[in-house]
JSON list of C-alpha atoms in Angstrom, two decimals:
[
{"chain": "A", "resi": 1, "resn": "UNK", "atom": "CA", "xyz": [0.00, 0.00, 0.00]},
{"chain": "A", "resi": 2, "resn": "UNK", "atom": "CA", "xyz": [2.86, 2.85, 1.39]},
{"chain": "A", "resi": 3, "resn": "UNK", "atom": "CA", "xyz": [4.83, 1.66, -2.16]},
{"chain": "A", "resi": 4, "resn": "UNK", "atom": "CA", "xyz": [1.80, 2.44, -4.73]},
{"chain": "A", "resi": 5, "resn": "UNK", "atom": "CA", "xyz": [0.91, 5.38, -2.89]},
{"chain": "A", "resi": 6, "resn": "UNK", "atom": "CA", "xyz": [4.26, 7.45, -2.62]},
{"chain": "A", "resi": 7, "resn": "UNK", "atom": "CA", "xyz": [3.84, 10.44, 0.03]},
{"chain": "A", "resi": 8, "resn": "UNK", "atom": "CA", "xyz": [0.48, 8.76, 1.65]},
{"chain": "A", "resi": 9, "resn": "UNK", "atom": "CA", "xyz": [-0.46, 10.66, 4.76]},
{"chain": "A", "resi": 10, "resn": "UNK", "atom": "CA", "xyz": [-0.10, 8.67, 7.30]},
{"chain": "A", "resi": 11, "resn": "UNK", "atom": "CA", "xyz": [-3.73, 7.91, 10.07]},
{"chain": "A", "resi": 12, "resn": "UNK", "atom": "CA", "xyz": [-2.87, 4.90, 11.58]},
{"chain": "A", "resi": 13, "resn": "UNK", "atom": "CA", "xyz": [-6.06, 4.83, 12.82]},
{"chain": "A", "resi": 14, "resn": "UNK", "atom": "CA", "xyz": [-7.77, 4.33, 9.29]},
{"chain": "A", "resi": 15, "resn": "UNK", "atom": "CA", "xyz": [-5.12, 2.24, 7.87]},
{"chain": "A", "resi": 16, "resn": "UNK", "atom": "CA", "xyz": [-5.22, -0.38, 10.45]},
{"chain": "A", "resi": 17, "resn": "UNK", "atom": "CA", "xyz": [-8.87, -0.71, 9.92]},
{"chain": "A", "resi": 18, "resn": "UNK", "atom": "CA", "xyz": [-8.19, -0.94, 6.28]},
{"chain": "A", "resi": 19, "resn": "UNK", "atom": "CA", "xyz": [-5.16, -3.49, 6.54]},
{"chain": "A", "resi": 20, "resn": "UNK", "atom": "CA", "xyz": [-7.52, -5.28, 9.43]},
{"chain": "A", "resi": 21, "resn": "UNK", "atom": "CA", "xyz": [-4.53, -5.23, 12.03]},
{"chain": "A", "resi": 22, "resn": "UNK", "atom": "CA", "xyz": [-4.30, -3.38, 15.07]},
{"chain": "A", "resi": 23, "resn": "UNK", "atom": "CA", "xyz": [-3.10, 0.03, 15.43]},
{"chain": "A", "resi": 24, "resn": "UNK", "atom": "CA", "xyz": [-0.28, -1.26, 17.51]},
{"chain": "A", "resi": 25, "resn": "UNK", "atom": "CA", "xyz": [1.12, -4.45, 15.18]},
{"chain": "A", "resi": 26, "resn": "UNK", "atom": "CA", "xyz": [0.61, -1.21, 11.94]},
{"chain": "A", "resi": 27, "resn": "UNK", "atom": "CA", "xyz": [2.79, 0.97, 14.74]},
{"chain": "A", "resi": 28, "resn": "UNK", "atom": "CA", "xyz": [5.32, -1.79, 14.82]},
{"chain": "A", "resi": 29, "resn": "UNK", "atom": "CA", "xyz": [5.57, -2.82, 11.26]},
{"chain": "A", "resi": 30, "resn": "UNK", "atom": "CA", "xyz": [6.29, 0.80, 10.18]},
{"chain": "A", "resi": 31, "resn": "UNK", "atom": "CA", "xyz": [8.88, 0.94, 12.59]},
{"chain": "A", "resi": 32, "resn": "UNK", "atom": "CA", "xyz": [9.99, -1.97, 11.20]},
{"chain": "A", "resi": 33, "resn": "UNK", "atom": "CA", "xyz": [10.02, -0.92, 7.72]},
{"chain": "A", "resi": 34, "resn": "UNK", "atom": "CA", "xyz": [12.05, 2.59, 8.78]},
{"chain": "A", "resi": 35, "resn": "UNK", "atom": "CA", "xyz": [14.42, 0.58, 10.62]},
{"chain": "A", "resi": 36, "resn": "UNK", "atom": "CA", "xyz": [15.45, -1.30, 7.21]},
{"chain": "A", "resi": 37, "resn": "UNK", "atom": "CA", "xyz": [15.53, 1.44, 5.09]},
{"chain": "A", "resi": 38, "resn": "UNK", "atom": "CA", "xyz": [12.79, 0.75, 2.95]},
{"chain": "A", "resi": 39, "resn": "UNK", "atom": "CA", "xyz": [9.90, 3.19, 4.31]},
{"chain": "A", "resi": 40, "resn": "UNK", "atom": "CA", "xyz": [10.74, 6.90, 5.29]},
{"chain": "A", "resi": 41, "resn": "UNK", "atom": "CA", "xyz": [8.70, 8.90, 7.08]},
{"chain": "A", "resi": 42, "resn": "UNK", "atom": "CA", "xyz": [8.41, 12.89, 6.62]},
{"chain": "A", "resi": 43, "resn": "UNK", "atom": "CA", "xyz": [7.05, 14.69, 9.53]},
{"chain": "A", "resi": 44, "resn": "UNK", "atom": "CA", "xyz": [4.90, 18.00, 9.20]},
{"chain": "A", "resi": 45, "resn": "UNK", "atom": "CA", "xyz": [7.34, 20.45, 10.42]},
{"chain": "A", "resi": 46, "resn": "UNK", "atom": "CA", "xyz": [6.14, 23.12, 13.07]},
{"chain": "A", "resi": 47, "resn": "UNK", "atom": "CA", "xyz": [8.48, 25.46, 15.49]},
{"chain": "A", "resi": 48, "resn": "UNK", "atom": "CA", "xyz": [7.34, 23.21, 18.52]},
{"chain": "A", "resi": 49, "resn": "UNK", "atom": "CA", "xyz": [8.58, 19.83, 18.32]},
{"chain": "A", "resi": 50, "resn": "UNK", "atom": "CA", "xyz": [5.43, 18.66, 20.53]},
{"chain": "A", "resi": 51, "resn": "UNK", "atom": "CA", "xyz": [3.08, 20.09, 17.84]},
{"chain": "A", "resi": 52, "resn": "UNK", "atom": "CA", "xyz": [5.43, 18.14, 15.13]},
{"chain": "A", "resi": 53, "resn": "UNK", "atom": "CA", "xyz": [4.73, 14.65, 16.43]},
{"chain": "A", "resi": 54, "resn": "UNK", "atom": "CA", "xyz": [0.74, 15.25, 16.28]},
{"chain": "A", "resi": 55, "resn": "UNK", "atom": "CA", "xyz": [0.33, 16.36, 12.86]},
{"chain": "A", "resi": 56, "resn": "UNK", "atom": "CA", "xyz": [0.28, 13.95, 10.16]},
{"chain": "A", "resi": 57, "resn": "UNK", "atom": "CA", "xyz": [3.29, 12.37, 8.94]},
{"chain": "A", "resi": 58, "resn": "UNK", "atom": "CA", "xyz": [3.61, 11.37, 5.29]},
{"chain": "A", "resi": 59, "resn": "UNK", "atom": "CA", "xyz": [5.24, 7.98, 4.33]},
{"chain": "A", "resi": 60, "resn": "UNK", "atom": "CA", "xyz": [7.46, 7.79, 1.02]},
{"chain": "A", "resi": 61, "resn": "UNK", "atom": "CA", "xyz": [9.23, 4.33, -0.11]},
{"chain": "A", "resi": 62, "resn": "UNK", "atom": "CA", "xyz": [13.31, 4.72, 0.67]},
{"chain": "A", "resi": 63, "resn": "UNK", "atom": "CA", "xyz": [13.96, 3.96, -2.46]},
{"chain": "A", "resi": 64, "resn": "UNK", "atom": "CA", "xyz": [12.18, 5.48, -5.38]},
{"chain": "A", "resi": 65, "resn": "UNK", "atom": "CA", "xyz": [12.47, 2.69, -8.00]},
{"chain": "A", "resi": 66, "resn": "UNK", "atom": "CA", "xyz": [10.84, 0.09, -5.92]},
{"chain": "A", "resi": 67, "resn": "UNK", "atom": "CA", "xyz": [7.90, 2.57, -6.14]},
{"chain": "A", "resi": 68, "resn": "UNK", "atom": "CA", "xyz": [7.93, 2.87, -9.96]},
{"chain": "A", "resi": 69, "resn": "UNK", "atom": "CA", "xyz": [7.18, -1.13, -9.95]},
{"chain": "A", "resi": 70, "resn": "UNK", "atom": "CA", "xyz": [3.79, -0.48, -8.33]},
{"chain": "A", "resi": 71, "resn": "UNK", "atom": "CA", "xyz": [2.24, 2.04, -10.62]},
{"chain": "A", "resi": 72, "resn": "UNK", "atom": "CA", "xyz": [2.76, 4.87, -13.07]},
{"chain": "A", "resi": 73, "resn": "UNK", "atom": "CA", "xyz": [1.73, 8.08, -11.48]},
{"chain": "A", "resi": 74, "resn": "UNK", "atom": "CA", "xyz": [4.54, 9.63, -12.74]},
{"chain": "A", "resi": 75, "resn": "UNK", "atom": "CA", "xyz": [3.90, 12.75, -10.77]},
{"chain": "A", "resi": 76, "resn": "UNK", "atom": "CA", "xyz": [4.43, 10.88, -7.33]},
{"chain": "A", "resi": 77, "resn": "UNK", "atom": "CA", "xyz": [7.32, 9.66, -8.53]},
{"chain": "A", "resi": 78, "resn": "UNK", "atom": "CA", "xyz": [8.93, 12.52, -9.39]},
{"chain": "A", "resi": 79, "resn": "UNK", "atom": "CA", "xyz": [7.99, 13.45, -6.09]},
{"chain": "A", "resi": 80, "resn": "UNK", "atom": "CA", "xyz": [9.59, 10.30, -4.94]},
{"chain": "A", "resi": 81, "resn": "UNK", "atom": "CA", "xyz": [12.94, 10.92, -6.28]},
{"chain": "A", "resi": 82, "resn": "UNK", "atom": "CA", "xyz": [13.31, 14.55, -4.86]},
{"chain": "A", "resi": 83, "resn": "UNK", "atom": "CA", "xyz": [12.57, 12.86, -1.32]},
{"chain": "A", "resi": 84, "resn": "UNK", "atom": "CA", "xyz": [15.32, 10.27, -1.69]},
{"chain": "A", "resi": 85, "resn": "UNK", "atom": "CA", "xyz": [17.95, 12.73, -3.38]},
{"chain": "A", "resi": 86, "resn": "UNK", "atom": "CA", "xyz": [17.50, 15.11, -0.29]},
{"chain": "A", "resi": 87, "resn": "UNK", "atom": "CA", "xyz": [16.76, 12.42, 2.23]},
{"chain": "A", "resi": 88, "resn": "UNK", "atom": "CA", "xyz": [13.84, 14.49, 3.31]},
{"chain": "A", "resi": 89, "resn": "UNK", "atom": "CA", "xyz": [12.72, 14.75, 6.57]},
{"chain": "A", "resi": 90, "resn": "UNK", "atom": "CA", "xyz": [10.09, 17.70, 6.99]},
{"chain": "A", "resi": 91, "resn": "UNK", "atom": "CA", "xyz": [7.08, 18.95, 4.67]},
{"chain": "A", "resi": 92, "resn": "UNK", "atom": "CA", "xyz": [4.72, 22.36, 5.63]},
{"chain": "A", "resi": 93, "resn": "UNK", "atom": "CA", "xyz": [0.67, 21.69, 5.94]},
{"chain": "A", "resi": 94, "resn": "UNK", "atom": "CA", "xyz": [-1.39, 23.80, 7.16]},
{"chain": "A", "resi": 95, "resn": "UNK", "atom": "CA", "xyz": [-4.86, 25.96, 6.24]},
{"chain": "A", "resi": 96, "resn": "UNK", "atom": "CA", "xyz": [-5.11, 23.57, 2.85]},
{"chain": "A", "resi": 97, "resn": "UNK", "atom": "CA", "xyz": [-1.30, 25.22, 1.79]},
{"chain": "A", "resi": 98, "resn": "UNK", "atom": "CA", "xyz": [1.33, 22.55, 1.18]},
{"chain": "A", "resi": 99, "resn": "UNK", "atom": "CA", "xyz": [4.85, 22.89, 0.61]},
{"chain": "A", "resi": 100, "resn": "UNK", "atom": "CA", "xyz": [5.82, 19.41, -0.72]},
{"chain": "A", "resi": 101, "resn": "UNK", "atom": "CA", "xyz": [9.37, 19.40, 1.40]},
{"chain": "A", "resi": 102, "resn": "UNK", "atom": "CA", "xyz": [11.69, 21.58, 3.64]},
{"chain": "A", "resi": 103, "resn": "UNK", "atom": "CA", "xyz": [15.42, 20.84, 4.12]},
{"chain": "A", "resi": 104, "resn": "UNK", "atom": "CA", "xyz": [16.63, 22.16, 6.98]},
{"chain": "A", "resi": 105, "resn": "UNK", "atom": "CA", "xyz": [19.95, 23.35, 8.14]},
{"chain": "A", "resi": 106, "resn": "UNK", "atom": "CA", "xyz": [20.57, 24.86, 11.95]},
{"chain": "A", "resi": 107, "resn": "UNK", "atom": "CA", "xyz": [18.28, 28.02, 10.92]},
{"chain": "A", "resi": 108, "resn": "UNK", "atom": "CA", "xyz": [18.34, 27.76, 7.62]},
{"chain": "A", "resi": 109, "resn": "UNK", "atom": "CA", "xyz": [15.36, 26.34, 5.95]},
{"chain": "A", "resi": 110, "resn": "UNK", "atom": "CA", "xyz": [14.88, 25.83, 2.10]},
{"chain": "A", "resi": 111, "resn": "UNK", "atom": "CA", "xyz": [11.31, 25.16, 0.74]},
{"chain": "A", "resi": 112, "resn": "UNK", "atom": "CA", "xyz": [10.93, 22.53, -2.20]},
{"chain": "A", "resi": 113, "resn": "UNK", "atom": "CA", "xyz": [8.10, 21.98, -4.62]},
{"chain": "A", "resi": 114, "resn": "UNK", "atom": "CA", "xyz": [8.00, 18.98, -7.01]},
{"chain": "A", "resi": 115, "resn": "UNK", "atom": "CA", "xyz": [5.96, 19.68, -10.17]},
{"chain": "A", "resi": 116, "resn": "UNK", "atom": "CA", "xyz": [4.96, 17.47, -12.93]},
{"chain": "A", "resi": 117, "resn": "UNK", "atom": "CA", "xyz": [4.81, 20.35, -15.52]},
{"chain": "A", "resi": 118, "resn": "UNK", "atom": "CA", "xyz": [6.22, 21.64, -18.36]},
{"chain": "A", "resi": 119, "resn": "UNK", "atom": "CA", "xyz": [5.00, 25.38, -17.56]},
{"chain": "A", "resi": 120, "resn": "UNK", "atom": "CA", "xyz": [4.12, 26.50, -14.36]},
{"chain": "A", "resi": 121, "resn": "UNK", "atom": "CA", "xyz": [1.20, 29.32, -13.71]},
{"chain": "A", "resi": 122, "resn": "UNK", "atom": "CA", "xyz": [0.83, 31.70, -10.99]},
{"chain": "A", "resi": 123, "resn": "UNK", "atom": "CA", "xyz": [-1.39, 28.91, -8.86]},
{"chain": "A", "resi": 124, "resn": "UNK", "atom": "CA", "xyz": [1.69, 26.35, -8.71]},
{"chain": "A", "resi": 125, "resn": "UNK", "atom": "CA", "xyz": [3.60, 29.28, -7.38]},
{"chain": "A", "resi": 126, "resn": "UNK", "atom": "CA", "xyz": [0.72, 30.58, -5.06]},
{"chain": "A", "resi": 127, "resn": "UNK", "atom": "CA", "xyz": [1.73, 27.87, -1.62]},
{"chain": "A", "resi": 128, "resn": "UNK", "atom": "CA", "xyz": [5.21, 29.16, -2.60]},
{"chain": "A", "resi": 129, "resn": "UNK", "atom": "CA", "xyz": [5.07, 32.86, -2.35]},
{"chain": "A", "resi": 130, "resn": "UNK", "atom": "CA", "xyz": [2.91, 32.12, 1.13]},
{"chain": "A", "resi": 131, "resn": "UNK", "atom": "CA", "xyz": [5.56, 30.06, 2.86]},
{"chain": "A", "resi": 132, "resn": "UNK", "atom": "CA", "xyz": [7.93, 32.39, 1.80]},
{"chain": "A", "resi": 133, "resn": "UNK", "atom": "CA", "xyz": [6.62, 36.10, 3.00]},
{"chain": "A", "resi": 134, "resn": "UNK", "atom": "CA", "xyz": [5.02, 34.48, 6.08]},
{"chain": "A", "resi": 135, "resn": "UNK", "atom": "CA", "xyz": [8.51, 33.10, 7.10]},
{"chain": "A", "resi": 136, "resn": "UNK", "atom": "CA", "xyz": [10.40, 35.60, 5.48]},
{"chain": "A", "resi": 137, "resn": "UNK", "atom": "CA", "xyz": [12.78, 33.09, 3.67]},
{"chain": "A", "resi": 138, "resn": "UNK", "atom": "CA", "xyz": [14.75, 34.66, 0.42]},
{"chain": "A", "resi": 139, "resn": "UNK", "atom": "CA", "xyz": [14.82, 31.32, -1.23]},
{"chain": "A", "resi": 140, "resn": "UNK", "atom": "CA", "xyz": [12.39, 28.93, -2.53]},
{"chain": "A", "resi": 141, "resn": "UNK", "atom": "CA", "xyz": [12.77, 25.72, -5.29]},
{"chain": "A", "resi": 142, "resn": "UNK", "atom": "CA", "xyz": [10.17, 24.48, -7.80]},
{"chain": "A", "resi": 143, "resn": "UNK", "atom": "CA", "xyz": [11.46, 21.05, -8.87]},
{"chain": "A", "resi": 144, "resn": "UNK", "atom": "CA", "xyz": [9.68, 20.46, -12.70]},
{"chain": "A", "resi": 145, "resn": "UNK", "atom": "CA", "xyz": [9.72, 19.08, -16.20]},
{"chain": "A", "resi": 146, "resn": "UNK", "atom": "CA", "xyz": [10.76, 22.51, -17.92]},
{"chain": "A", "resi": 147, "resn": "UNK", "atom": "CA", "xyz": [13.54, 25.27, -18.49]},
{"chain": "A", "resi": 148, "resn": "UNK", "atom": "CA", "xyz": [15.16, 26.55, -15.90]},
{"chain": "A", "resi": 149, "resn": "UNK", "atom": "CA", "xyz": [14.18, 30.11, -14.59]},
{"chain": "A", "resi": 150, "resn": "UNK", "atom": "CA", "xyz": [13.85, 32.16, -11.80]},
{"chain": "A", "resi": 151, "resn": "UNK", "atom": "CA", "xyz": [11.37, 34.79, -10.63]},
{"chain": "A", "resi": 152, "resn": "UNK", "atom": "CA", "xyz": [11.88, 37.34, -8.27]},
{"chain": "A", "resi": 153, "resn": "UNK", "atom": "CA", "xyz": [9.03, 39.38, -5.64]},
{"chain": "A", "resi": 154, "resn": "UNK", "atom": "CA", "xyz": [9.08, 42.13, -3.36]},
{"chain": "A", "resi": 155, "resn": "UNK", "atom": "CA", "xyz": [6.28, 42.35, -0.70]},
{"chain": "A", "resi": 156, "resn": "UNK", "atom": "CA", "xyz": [5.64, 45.62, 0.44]},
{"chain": "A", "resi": 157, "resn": "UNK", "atom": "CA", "xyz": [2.96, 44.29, 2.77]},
{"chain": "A", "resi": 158, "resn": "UNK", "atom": "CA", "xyz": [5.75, 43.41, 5.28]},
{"chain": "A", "resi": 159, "resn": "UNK", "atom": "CA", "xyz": [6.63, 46.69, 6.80]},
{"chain": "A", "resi": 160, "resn": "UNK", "atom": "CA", "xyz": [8.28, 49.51, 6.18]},
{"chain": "A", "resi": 161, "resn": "UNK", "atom": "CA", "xyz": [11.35, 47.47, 4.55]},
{"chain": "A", "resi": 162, "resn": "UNK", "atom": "CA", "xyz": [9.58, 45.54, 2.02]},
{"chain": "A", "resi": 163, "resn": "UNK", "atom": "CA", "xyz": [10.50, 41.74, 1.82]},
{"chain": "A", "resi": 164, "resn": "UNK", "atom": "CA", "xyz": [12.31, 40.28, -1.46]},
{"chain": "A", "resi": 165, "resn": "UNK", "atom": "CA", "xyz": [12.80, 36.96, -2.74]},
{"chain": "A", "resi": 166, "resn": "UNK", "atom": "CA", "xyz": [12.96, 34.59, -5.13]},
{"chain": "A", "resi": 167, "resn": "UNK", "atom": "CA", "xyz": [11.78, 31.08, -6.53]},
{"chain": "A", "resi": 168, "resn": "UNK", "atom": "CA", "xyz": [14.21, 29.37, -8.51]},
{"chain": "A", "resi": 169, "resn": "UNK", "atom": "CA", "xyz": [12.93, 26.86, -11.27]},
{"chain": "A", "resi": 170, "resn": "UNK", "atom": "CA", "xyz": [14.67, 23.86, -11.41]},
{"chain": "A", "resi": 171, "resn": "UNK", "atom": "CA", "xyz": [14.74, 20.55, -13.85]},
{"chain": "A", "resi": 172, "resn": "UNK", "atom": "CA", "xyz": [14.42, 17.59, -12.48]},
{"chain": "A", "resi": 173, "resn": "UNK", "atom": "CA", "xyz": [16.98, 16.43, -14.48]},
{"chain": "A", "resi": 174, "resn": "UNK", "atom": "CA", "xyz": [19.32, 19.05, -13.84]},
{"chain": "A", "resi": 175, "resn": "UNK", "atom": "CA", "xyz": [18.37, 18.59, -10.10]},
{"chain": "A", "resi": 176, "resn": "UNK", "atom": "CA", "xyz": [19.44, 15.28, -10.14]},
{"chain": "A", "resi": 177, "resn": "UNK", "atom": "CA", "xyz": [22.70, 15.73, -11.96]},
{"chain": "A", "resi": 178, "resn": "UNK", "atom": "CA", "xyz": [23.51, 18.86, -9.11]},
{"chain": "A", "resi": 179, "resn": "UNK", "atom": "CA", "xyz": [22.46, 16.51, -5.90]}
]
């Protein structure tokens, strides 16, 4: 089930009913599957580590190819491969926004989208430009199927400084070949 559904939110509540086990055995088994590197688990990042480990966790197979045998949905996948080639750890949920992953190093924290597009429009970029002003990063990544670009905002809403950044554009395969 985790491997044909790449980046399945996690209620083990549900799930057990549905794999007719009990929540504890589904508990274990994941565990289990961590432990030998062939399910990884991506928690929904928050500033308090209390509020982290009650928000749903997303589960992702370790290693992207063994998901490609279970389907062809292409687009989680793709999504599939970014989480293995940053070992990802963290994704951002919350009001129906979604930022797809978030590496993070000491303070600094880079937001990651994975897009199965050729073009992008101003609604791919819309959870994007959120995350960004609300956290004031400078830096966000749109992982996708076309050229490489970059487009730059200022937010004047933010004060009497203004707030600038940027969302870089990236090809998957030139994403791959940089990782």
């Amino acid at each position: 089930i985790f491997y044909s559904e790449p980046g399945i939110y996690l209620d083990y509540d549900s799930t057990s009913k549905k794999l007719r086990i009990s929540k504890k055995t589904l508990i274990q088994h994941i565990s289990y599957l961590e432990f030998s590197y062939l399910l990884r688990k991506i928690k929904n990042f928050r500033i308090s580590t209390s509020t982290v480990s009650r928000k749903m966790q997303r589960l992702y197979p370790y290693w992207w190819t063994l998901a490609y045998c279970y389907g062809d949905n292409y687009n989680k996948i793709m999504e599939n491969v970014v989480a293995s080639s940053i070992d990802a750890k963290h994704y951002w949920r919350k009001n129906g926004k979604e930022i797809d992953f978030l590496v993070i190093d000491g303070k600094n924290i880079l937001p990651i989208e994975v897009k199965n597009k050729k073009q992008l429009t101003k609604n791919d970029m819309k959870n994007m430009k959120y995350f960004l002003e609300k956290y004031r990063m400078e830096e966000g990544i749109i992982i996708y199927d076309g050229e490489e670009s970059e487009e730059k905002f200022t937010n004047r809403r933010q004060g009497n400084q203004g707030f600038s950044a940027r969302i870089r554009h990236i090809p998957l395969w030139k994403w791959l070949l940089e990782a």
